[in-house]
PDB file of C-alpha atoms in Angstrom:
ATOM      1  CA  UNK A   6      75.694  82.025  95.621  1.00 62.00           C
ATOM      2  CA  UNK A   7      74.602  85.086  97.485  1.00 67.00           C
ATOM      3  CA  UNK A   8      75.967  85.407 100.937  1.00 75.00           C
ATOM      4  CA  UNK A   9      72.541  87.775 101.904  1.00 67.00           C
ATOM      5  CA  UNK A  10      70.847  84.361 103.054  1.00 74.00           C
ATOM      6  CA  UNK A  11      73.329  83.548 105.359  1.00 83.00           C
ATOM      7  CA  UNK A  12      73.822  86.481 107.830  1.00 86.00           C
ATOM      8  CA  UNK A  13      76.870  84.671 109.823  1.00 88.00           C
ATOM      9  CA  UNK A  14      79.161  84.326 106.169  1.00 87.00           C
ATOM     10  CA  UNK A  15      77.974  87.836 105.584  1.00 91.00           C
ATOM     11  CA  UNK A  16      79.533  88.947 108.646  1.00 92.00           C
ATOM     12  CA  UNK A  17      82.318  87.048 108.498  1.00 92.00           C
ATOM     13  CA  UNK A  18      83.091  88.619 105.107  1.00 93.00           C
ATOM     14  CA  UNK A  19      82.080  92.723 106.484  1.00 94.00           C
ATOM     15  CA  UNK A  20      84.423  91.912 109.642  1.00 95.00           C
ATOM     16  CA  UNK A  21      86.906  90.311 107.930  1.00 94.00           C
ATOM     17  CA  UNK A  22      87.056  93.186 104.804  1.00 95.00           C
ATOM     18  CA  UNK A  23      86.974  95.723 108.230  1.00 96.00           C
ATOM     19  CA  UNK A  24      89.793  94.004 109.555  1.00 95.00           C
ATOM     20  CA  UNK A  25      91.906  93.863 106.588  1.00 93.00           C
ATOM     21  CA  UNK A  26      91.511  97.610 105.789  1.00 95.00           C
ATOM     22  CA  UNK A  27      92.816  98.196 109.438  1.00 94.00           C
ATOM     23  CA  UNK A  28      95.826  95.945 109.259  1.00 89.00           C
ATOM     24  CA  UNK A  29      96.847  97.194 105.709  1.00 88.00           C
ATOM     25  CA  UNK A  30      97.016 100.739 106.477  1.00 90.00           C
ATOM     26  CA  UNK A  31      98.964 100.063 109.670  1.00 88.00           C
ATOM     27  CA  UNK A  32     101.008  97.375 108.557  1.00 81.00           C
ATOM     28  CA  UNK A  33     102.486  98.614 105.223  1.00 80.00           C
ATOM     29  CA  UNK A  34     101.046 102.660 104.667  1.00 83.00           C
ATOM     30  CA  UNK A  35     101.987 102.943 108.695  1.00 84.00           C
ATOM     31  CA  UNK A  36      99.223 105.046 108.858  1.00 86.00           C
ATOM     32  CA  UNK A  37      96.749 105.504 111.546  1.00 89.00           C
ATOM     33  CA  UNK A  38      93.165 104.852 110.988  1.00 93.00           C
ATOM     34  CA  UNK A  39      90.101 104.792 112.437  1.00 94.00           C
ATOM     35  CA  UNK A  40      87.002 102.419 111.392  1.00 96.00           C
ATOM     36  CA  UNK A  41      84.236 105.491 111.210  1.00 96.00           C
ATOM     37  CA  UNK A  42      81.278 103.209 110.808  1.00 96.00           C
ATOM     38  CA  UNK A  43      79.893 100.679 108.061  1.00 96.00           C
ATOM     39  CA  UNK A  44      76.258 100.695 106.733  1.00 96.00           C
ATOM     40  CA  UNK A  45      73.772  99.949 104.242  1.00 95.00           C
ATOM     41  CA  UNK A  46      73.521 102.188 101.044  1.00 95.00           C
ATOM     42  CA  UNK A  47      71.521 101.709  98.365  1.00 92.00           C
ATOM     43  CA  UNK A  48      73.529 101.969  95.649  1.00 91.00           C
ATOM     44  CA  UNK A  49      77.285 100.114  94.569  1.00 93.00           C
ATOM     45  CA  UNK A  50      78.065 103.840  93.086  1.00 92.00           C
ATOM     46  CA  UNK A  51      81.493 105.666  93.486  1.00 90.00           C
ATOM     47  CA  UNK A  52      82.376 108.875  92.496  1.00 88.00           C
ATOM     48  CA  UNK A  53      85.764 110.050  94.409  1.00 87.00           C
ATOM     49  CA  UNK A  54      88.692 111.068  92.300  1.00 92.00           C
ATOM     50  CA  UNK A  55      90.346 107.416  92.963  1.00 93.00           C
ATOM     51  CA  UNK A  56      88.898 104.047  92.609  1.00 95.00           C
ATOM     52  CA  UNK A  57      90.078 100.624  92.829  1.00 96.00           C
ATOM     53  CA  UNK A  58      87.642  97.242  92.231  1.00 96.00           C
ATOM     54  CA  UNK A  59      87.799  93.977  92.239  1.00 95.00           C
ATOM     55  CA  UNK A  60      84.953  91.327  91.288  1.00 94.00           C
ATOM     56  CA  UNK A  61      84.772  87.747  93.599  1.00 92.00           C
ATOM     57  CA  UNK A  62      83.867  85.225  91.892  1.00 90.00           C
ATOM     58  CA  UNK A  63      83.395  80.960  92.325  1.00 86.00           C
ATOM     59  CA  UNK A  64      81.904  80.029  95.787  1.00 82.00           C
ATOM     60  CA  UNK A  65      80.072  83.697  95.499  1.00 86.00           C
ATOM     61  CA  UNK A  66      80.092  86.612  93.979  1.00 90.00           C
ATOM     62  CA  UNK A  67      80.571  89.962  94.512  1.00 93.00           C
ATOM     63  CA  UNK A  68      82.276  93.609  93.848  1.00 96.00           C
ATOM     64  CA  UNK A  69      84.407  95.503  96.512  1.00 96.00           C
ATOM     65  CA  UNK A  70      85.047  98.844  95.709  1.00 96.00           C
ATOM     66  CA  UNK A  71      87.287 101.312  97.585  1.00 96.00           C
ATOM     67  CA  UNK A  72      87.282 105.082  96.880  1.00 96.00           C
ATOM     68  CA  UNK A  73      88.951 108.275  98.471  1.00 96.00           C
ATOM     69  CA  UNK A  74      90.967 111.780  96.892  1.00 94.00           C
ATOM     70  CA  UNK A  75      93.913 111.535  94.589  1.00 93.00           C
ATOM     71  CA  UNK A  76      95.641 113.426  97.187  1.00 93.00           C
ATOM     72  CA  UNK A  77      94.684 110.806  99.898  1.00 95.00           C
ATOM     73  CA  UNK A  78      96.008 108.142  97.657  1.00 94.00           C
ATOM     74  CA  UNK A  79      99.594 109.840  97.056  1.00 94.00           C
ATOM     75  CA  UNK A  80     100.121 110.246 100.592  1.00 94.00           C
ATOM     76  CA  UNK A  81      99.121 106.177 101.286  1.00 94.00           C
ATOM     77  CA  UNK A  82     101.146 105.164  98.045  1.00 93.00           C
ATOM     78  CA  UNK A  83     104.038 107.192  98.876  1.00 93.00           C
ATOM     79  CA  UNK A  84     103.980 105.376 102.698  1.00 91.00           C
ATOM     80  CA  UNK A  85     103.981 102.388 101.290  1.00 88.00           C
ATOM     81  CA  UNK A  86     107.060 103.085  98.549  1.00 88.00           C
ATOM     82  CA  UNK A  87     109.078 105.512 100.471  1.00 86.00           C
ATOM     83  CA  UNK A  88     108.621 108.173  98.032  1.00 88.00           C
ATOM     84  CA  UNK A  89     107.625 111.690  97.989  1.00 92.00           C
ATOM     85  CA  UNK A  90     104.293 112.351  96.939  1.00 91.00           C
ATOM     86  CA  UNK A  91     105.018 114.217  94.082  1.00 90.00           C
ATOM     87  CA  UNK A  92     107.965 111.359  93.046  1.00 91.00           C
ATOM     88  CA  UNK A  93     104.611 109.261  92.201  1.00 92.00           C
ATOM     89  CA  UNK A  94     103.815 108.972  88.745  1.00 91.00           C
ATOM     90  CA  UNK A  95     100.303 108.457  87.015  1.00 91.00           C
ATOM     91  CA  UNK A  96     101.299 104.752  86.725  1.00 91.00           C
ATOM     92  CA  UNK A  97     101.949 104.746  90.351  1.00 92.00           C
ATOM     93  CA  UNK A  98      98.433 105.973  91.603  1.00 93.00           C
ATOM     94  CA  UNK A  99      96.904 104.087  88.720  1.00 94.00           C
ATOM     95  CA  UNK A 100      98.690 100.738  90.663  1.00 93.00           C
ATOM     96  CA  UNK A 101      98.354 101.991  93.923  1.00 93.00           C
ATOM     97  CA  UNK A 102      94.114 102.275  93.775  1.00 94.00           C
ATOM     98  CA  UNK A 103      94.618  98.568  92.309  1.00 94.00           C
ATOM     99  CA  UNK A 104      96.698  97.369  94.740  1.00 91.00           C
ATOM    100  CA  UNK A 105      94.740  98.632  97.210  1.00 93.00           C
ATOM    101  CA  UNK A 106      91.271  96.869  96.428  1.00 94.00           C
ATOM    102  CA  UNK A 107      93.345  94.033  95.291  1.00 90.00           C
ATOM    103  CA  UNK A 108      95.097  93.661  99.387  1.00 89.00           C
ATOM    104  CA  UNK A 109      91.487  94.459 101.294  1.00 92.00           C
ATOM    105  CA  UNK A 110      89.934  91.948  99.162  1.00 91.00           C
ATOM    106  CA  UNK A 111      92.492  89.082  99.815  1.00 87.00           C
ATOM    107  CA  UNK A 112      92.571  90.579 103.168  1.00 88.00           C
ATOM    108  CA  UNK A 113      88.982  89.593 103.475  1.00 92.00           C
ATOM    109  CA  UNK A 114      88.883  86.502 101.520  1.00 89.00           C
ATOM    110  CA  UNK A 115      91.746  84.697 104.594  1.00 85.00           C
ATOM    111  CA  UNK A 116      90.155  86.707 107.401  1.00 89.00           C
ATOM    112  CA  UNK A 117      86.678  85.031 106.621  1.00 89.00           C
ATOM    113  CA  UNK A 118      88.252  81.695 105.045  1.00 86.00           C
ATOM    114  CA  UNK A 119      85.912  81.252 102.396  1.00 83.00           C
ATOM    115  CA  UNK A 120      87.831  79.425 100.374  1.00 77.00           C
ATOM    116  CA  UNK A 121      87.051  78.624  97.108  1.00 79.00           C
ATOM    117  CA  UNK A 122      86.093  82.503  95.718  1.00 85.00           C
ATOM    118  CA  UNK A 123      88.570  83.634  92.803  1.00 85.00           C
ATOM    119  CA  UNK A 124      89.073  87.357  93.103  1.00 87.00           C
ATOM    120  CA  UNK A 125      89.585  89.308  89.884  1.00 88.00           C
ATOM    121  CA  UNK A 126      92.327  91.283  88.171  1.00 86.00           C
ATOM    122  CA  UNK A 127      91.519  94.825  89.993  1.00 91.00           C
ATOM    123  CA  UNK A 128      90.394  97.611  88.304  1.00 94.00           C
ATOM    124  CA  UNK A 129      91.211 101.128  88.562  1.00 94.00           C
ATOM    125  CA  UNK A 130      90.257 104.807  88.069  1.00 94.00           C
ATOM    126  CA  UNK A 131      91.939 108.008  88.911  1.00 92.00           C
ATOM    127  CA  UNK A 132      89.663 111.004  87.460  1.00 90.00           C
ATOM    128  CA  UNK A 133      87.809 113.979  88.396  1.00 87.00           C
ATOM    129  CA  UNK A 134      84.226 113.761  87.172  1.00 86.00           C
ATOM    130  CA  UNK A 135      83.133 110.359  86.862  1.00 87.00           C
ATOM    131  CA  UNK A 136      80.481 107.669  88.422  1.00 89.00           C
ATOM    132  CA  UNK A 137      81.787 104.266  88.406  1.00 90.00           C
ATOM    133  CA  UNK A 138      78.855 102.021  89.257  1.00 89.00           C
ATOM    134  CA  UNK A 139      77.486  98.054  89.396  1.00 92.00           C
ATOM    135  CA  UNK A 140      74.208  97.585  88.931  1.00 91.00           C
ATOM    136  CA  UNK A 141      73.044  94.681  91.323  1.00 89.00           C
ATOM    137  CA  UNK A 142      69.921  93.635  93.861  1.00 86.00           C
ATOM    138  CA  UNK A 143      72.810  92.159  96.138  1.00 89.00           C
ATOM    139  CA  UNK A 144      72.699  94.159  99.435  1.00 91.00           C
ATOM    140  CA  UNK A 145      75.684  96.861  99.299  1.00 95.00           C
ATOM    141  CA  UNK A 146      77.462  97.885 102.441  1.00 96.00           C
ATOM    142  CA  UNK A 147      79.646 101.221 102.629  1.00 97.00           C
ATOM    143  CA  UNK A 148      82.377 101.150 105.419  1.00 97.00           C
ATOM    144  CA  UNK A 149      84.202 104.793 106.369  1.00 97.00           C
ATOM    145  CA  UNK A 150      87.531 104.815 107.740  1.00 97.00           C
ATOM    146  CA  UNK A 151      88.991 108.256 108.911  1.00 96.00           C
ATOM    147  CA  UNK A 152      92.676 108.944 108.224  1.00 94.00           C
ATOM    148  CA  UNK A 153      94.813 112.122 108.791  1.00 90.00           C
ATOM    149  CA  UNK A 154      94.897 113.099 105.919  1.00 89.00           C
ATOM    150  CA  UNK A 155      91.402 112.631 104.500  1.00 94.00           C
ATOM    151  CA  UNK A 156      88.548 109.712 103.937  1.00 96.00           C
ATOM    152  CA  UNK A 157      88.838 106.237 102.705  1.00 96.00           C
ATOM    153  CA  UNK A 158      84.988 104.443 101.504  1.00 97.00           C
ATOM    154  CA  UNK A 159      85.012 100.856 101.128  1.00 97.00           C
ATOM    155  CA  UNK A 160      82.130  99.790  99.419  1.00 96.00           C
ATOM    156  CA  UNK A 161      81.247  95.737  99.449  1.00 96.00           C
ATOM    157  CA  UNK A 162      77.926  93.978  97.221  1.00 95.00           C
ATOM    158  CA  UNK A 163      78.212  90.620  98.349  1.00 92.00           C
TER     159      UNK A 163
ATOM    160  CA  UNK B  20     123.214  89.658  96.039  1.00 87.00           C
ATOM    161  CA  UNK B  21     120.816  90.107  93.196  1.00 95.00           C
ATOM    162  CA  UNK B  22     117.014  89.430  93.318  1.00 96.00           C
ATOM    163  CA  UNK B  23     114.346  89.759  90.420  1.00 97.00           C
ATOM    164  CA  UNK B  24     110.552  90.968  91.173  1.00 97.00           C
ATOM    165  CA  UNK B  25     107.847  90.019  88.689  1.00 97.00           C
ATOM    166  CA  UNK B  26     104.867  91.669  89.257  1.00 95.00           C
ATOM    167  CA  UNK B  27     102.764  94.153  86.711  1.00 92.00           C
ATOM    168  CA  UNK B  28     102.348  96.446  89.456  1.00 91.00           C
ATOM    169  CA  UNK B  29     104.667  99.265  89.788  1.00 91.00           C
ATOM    170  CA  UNK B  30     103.684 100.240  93.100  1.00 91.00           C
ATOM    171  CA  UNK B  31     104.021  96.366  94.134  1.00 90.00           C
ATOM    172  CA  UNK B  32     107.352  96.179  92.575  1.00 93.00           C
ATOM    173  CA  UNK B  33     108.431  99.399  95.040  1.00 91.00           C
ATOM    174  CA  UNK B  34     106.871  97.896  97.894  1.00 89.00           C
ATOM    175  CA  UNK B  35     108.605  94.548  97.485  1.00 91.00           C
ATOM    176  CA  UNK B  36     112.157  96.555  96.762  1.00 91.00           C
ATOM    177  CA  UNK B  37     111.465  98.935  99.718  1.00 88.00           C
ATOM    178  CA  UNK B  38     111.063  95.780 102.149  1.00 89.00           C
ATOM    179  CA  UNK B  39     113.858  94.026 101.078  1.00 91.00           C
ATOM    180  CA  UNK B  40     115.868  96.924 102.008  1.00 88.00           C
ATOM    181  CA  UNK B  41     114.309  97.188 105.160  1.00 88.00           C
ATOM    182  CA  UNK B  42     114.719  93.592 105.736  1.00 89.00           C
ATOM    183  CA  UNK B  43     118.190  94.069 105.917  1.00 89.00           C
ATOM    184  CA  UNK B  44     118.988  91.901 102.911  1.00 89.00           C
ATOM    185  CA  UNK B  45     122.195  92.996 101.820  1.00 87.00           C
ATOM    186  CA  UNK B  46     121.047  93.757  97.901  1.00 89.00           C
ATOM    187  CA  UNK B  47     123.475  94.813  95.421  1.00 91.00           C
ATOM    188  CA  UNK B  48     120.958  94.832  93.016  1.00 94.00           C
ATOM    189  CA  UNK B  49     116.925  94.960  92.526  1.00 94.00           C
ATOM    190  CA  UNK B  50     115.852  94.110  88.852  1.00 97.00           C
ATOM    191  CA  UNK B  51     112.108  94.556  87.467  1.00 96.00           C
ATOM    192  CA  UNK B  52     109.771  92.791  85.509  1.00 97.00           C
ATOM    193  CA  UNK B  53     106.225  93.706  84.394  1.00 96.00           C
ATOM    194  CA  UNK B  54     104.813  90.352  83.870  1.00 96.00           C
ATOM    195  CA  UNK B  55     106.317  86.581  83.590  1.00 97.00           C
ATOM    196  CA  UNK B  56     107.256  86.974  80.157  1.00 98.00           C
ATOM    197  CA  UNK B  57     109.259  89.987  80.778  1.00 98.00           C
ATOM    198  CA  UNK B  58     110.990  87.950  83.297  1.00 98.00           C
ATOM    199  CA  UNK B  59     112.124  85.020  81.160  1.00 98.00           C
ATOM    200  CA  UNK B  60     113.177  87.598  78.554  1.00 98.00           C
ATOM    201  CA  UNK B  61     115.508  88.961  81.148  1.00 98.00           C
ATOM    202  CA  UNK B  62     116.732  85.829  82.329  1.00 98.00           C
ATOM    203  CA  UNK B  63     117.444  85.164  78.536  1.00 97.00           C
ATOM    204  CA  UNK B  64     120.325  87.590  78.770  1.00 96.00           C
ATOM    205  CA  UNK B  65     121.077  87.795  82.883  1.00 96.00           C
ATOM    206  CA  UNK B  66     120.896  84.646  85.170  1.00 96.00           C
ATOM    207  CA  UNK B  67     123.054  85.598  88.377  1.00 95.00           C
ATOM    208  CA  UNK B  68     119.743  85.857  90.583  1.00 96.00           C
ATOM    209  CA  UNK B  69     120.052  84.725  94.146  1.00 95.00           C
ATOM    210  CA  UNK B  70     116.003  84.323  94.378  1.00 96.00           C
ATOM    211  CA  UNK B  71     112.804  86.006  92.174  1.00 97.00           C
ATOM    212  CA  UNK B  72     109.950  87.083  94.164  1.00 96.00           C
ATOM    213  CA  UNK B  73     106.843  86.940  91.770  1.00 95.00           C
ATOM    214  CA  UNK B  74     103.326  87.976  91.460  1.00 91.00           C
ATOM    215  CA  UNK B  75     100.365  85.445  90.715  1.00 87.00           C
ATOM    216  CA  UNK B  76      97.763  87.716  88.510  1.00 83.00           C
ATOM    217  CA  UNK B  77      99.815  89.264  85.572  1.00 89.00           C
ATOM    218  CA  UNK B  78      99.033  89.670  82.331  1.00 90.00           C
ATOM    219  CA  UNK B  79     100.572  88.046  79.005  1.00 95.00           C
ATOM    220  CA  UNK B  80     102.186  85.576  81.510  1.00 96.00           C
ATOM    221  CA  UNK B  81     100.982  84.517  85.156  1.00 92.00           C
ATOM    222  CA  UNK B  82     103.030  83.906  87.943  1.00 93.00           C
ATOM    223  CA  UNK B  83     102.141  79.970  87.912  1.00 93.00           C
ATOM    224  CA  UNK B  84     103.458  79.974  84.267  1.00 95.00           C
ATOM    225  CA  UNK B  85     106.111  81.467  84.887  1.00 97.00           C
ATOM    226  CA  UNK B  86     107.065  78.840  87.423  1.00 97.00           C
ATOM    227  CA  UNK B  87     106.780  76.094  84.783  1.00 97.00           C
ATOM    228  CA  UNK B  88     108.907  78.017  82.430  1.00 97.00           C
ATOM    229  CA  UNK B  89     111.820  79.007  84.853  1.00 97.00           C
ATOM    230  CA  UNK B  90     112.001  75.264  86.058  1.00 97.00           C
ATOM    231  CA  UNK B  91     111.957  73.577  82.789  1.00 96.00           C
ATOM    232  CA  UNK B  92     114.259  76.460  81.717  1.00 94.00           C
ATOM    233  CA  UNK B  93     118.088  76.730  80.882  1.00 95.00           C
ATOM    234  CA  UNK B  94     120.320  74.998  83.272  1.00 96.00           C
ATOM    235  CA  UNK B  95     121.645  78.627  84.311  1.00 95.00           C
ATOM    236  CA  UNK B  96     118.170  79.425  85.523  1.00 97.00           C
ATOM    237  CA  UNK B  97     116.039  76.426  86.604  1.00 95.00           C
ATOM    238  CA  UNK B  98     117.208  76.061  90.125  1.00 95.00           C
ATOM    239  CA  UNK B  99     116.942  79.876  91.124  1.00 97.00           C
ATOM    240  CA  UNK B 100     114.224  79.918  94.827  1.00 97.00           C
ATOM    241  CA  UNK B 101     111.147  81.641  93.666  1.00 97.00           C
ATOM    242  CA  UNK B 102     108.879  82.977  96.208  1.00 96.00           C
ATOM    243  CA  UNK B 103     105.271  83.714  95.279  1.00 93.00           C
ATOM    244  CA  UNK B 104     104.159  87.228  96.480  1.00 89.00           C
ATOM    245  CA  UNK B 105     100.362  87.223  96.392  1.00 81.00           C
ATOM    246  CA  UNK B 106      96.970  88.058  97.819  1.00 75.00           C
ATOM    247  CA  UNK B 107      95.787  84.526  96.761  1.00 58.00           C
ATOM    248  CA  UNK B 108      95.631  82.422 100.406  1.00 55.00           C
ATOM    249  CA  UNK B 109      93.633  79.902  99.211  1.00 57.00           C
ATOM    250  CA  UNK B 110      95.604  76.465  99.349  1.00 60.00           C
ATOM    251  CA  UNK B 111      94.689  75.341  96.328  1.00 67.00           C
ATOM    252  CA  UNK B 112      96.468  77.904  94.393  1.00 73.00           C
ATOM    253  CA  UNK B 113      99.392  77.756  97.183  1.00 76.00           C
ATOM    254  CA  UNK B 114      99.907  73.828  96.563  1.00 84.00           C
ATOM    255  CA  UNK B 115      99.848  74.287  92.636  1.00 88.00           C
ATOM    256  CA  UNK B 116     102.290  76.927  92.705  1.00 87.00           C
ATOM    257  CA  UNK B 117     104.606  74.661  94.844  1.00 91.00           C
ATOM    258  CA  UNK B 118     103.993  71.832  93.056  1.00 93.00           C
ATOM    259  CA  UNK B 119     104.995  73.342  89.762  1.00 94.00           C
ATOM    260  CA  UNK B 120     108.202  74.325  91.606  1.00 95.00           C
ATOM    261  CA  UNK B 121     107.764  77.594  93.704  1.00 96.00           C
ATOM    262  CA  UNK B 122     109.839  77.489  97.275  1.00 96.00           C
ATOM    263  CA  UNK B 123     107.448  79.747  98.797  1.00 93.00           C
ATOM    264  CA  UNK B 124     104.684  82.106  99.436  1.00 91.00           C
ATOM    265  CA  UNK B 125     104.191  85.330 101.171  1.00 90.00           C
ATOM    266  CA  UNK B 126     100.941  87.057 101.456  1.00 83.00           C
ATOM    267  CA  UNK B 127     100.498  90.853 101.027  1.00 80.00           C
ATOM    268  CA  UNK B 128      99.800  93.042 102.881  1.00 76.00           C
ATOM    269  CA  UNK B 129     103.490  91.936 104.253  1.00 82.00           C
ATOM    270  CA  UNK B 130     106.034  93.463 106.852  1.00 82.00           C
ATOM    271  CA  UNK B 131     109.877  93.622 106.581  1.00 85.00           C
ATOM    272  CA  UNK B 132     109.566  91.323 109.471  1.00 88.00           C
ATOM    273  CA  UNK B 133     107.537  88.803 107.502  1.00 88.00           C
ATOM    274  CA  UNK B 134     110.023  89.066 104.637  1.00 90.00           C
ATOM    275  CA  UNK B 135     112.743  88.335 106.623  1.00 91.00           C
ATOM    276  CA  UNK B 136     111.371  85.392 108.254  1.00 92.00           C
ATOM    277  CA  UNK B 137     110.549  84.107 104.907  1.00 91.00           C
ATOM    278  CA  UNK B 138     113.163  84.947 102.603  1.00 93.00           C
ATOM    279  CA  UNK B 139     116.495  84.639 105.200  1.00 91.00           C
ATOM    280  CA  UNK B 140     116.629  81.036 104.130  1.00 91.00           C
ATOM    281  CA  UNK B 141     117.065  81.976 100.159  1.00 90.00           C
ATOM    282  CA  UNK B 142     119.153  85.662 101.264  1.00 83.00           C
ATOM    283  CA  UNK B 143     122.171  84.087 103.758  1.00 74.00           C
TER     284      UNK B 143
END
């Protein structure tokens, strides 16, 4: 089902995904962040260096994408692992943009209890010159959160 | 004491170590595995684990299989704790991973607090 008919699940879901950004970065990357705003955009469509998605699927469906720098994305991988940025290998960045989606997508899914919504083995890109996009008429929301070291974009079609 | 992490996630597999550690756990040794099948090829050769923290999602074998295989494993092997390390809240997929013989379930994103709570009952 589509969660645009139902504007209490759908914010639920866009507080809950909010939420769980928050609490990740704090609890494991120990990194301060601040929610910068959410709103509509017209387009699921991501084009920074680092990329991580994961498709819900079951009760409803969906895509939640989250994008930022491959520099921002050393520097929250290396929080969470204890390692020097430039200790990360490609495999670890590759991981780290899955794990990422993969956590603010669970995150979401038990801060909204929905239930019964299978999310998918994430999916990942690290690149410099590439548009990553989903093609959909569901109603795409873009959140910005503001860390020291740069710009994390959550994008959510649900 | 010895633990094994499944999980096809490198960075997840670091995370997991890195807690432990700052659990306090006293951990001789950390071993790695990059999917279920990986980790019943280890514990082929090496069964002196004190508990195995696995992932759900992993390719060529999934966490609940790997369950099923440990427990209807080798004698050696089939009583080790495992502890299911997962975004997946939803109680269905809790309850069949316990009922196919998991001890326990922590959700990421995770603190060393929450891992101690969880895991000081397997790590004494």
């Amino acid at each position: 089902m589509s969660v645009a008919n139902s504007p209490e699940l759908m914010d639920k879901l866009l507080n809950g995904l909010r939420l769980a950004v928050t609490e990740m970065m704090t609890a494991m990357a120990m990194s301060e962040v601040v929610f910068a705003g959410q709103e509509s955009v017209d387009a699921f469509s991501l084009t920074s260096e680092v990329v991580g998605l994961v498709r819900l699927d079951g009760k409803m469906h969906g895509m939640v994408g989250v994008s930022c720098s491959s520099a921002l994305l050393r520097e929250i991988v290396s929080r969470i692992v204890g390692l020097s940025p430039d200790e990360l290998l490609m495999e670890d960045l590759l991981d780290g943009a899955a794990e990422l989606a993969n956590m603010v997508c669970g995150g979401m899914k038990t801060k909204a209890q929905i239930g019964d919504v299978n999310l998918s083995p994430p999916v990942s890109i690290v690149g410099q010159e590439y548009t990553a996009q989903w093609k959909t008429n569901r109603p795409t929301t873009l959140f910005t959160f503001q860390m020291e070291e740069g710009v994390l974009k959550v994008y959510a079609s649900l | 004491m010895r633990v094994l992490i499944v999980d096809d996630s490198s960075v997840m597999r670091k995370i997991v170590a890195r807690g432990l550690r700052q659990a306090g756990f006293t951990i001789t040794d950390i071993l790695e595995a990059g999917n279920g099948q990986e980790g019943m090829d280890l514990l082929a050769t090496d069964t002196n684990f004190k508990l195995i923290l696995s992932d759900w999602n992993m390719p060529v074998m999934d966490g609940l299989n790997f369950v099923k295989s440990v427990r209807s494993g080798a004698p050696a092997i089939k009583n080790i704790p495992i502890v299911m390390v997962t975004t997946e809240g939803g109680e269905s997929k809790v309850g069949a991973a316990m009922e196919a013989g998991a001890n326990g379930h922590i959700k990421k994103p995770f603190t060393p607090e929450t891992l101690q709570a969880e895991l000081e009952r397997f790590l004494k």
